[in-house]
XYZ file of C-alpha atoms in Angstrom:
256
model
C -16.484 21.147 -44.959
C -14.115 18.606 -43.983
C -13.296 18.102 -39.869
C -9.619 19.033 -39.173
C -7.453 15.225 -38.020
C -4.540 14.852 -35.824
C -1.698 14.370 -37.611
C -0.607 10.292 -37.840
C 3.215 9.704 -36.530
C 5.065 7.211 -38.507
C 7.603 4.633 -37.116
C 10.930 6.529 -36.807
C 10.825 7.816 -32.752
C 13.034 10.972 -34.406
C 10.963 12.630 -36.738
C 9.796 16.110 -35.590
C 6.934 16.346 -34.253
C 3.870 18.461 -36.251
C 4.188 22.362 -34.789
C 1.897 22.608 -32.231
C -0.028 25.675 -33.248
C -1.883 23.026 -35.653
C -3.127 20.983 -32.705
C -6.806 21.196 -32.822
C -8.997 23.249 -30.700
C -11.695 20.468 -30.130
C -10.512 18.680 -28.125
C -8.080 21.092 -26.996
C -4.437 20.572 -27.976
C -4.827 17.258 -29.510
C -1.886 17.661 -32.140
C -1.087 13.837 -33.212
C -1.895 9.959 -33.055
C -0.011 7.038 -32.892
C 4.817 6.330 -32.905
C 5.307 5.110 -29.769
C 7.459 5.855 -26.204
C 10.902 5.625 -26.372
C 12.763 8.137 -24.828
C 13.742 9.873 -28.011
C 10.615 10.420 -29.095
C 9.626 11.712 -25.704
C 12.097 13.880 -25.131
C 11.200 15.669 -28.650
C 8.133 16.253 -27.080
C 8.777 17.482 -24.156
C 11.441 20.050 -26.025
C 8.580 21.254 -28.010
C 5.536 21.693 -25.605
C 4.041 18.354 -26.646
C 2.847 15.518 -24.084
C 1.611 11.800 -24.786
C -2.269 11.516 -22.698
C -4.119 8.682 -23.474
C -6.357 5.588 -21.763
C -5.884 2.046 -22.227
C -7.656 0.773 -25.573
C -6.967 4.264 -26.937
C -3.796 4.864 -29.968
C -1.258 6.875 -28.532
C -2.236 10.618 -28.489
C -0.112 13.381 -28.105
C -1.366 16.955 -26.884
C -0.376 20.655 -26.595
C -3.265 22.687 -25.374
C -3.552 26.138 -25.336
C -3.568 27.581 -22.885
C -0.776 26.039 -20.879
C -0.896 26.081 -16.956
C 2.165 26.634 -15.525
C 3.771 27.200 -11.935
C 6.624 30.028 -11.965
C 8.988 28.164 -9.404
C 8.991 31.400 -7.152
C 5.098 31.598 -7.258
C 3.286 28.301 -6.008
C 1.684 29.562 -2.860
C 0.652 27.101 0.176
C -1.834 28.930 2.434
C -0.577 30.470 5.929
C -2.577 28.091 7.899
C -0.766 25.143 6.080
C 2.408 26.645 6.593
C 1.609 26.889 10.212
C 0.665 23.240 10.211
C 4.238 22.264 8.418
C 6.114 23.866 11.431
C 5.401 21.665 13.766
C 5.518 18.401 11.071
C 8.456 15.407 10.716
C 8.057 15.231 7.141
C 10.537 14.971 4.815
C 11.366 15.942 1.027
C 13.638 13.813 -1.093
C 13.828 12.659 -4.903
C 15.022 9.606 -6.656
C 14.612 7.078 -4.160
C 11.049 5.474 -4.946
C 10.494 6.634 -8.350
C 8.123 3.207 -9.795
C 6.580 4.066 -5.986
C 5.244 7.063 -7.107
C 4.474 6.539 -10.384
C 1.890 3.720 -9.181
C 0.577 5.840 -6.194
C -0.243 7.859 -9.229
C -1.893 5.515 -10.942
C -3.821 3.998 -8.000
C -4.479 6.738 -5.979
C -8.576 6.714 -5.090
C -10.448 9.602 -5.713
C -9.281 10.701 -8.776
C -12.144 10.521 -10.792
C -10.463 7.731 -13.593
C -7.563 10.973 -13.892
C -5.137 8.372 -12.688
C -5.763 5.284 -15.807
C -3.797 7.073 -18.461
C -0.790 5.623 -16.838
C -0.727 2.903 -18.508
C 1.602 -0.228 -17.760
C 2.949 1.140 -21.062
C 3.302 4.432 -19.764
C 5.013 3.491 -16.824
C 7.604 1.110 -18.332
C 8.306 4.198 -20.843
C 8.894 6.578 -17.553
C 10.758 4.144 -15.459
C 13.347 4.103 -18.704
C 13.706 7.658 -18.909
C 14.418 7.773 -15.191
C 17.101 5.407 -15.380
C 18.897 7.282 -18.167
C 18.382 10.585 -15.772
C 15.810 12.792 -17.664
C 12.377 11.446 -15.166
C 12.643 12.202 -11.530
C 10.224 11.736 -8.955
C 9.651 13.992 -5.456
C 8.821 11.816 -2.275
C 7.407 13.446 1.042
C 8.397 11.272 3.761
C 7.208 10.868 7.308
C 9.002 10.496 10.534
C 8.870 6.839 10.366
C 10.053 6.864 6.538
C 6.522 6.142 5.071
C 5.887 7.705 1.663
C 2.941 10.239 2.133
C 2.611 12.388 -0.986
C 4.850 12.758 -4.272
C 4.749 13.860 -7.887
C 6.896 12.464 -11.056
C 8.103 14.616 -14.101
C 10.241 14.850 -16.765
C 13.599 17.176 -16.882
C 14.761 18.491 -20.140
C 17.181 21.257 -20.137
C 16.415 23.719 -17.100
C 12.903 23.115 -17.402
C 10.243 20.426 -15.337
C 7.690 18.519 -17.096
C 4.875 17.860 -14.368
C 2.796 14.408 -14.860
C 1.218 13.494 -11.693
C 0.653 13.588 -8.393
C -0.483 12.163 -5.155
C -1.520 12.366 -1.935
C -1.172 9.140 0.724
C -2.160 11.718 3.691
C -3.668 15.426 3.162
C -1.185 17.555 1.858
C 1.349 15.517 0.123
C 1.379 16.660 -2.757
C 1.211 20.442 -1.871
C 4.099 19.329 -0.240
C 5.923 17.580 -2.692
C 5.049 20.346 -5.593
C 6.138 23.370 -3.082
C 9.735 21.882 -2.374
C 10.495 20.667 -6.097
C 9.636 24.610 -7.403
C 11.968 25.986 -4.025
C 14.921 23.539 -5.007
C 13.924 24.517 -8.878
C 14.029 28.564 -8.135
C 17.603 27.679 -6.698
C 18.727 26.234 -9.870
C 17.895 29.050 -11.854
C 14.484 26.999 -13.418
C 12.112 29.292 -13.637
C 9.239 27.414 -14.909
C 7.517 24.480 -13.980
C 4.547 22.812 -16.591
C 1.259 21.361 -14.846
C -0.104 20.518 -18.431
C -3.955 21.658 -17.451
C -5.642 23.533 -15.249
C -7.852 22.490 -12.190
C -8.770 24.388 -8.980
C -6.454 22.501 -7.035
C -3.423 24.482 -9.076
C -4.959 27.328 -9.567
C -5.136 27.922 -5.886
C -1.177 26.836 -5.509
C -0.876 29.667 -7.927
C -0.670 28.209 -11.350
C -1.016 30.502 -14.286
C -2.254 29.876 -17.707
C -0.459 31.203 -20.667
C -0.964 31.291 -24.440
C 0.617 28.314 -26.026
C 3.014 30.622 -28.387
C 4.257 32.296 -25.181
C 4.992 28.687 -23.725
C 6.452 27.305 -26.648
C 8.909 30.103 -26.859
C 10.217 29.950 -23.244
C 9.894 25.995 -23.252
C 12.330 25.863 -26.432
C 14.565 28.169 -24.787
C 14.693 26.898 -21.660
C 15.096 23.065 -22.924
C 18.061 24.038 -24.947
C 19.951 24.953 -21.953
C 22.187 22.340 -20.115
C 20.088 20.976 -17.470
C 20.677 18.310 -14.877
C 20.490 14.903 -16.279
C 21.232 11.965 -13.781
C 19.613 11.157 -10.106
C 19.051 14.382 -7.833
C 18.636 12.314 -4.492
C 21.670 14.561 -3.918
C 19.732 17.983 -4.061
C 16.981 17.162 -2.106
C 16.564 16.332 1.612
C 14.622 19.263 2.744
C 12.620 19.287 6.036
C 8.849 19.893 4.988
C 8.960 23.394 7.950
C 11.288 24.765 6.048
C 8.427 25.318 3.808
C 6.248 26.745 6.293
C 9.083 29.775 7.041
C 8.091 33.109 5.060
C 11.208 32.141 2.152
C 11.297 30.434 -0.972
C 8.443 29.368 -3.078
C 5.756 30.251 -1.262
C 4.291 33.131 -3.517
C 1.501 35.630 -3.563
C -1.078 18.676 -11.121
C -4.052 16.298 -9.902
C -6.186 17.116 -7.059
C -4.591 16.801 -3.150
């Protein structure tokens, strides 16, 4: 019997992408090799459940695993003694102002087991362009003197959030940064936020895993909504207490 390949992409960035359902189960969700990262191409992806992973030296890869961890924006849940710890911190939460920041904390950050080399210098380059056109945003957590101490980047299609990554520079940061993007989310009407795959880390913020048909469904819907494409520096600027209050997202990506 013959093994089951990935699908091979061909040159033009806006040919659809294979369906998903025909990604292979080992290893899980691998669906295609190969095109490249423009933002058209990317986008497609993102519309239809579908996410480029890959190390340096690899071909481009493109994934949709089943199942799907994902955050409901009213469920990611930061424990009460972290929440008592926020009330008395000088942190801040804003987005758009250090996006290439981020991404390379990302990509640098120690203790990540290698998780961080899949972004590539390719892979950045390809994220910094969809930020300028307004479809990747990034989440910085800022202390009292201004220093960037945790973050996450994504990608927005529609009304829903594409997690990639994200960091920690002190202990917490990125529970931080992950808790205020799904509170300002919830307020937009998003409902769903993608962390790609599971770990313990999200699955104690709350993350769920769902079938891939169910997440393809919602994602297509959801994506085909008008979104907000352009900077959102302008929606953010929340104190990191006003997470540790008993509102908002506080129900009940990489490792902190």
């Amino acid at each position: 019997m013959s093994r089951k390949l990935p699908a091979l992409l061909g040159t033009n960035p806006g040919a659809p992408f294979p369906d998903p359902e025909t990604a292979l189960r080992e290893p899980d969700g691998l669906l295609a090799i190969g095109g490249d990262l423009s933002p058209r191409r990317l986008l497609n992806a993102y519309a239809n459940g579908i996410f480029p992973w890959y190390s340096q030296g690899q071909p481009l890869l493109w994934w949709s695993p089943d199942p799907r961890t994902v955050f409901a924006t009213d469920g990611v849940h930061l424990s009460s003694r972290f929440r008592r710890q926020l009330r008395r911190s000088d942190w801040t939460v804003v987005a758009d102002r250090a996006f290439d920041q981020v991404v390379l904390a990302c990509a640098t950050a120690p203790g990540r087991g290698g998780h961080g080399t899949w972004i590539t210098d390719a892979m950045r380059a390809a994220y910094s362009t969809l930020h300028a056109i307004g479809h990747a945003h990034s989440i910085e957590v800022l202390d009292g003197q201004g220093r960037l101490v945790g973050g996450l980047y994504g990608v927005a299609v529609g009304r829903m959030f594409f997690g990639e990554s994200m960091f920690s520079g002190e202990s917490g940061g990125s529970k931080v940064a992950l808790a205020a993007l799904a509170r300002v989310l919830h307020g937009w009407g998003w409902p769903l936020l993608d962390a790609q795959v599971e770990n313990a880390h999200l699955q104690r913020m709350g993350a769920q895993a769902w079938a891939r048909p169910r997440f393809l469904a919602e994602v297509r819907r959801l994506a085909a909504l008008p979104g907000r494409v352009g900077p959102w520096d302008a929606a953010f600027g929340l104190p990191a207490a006003s997470l540790g209050t008993a509102s908002g997202s506080e129900g009940h990506w990489a490792p902190v």
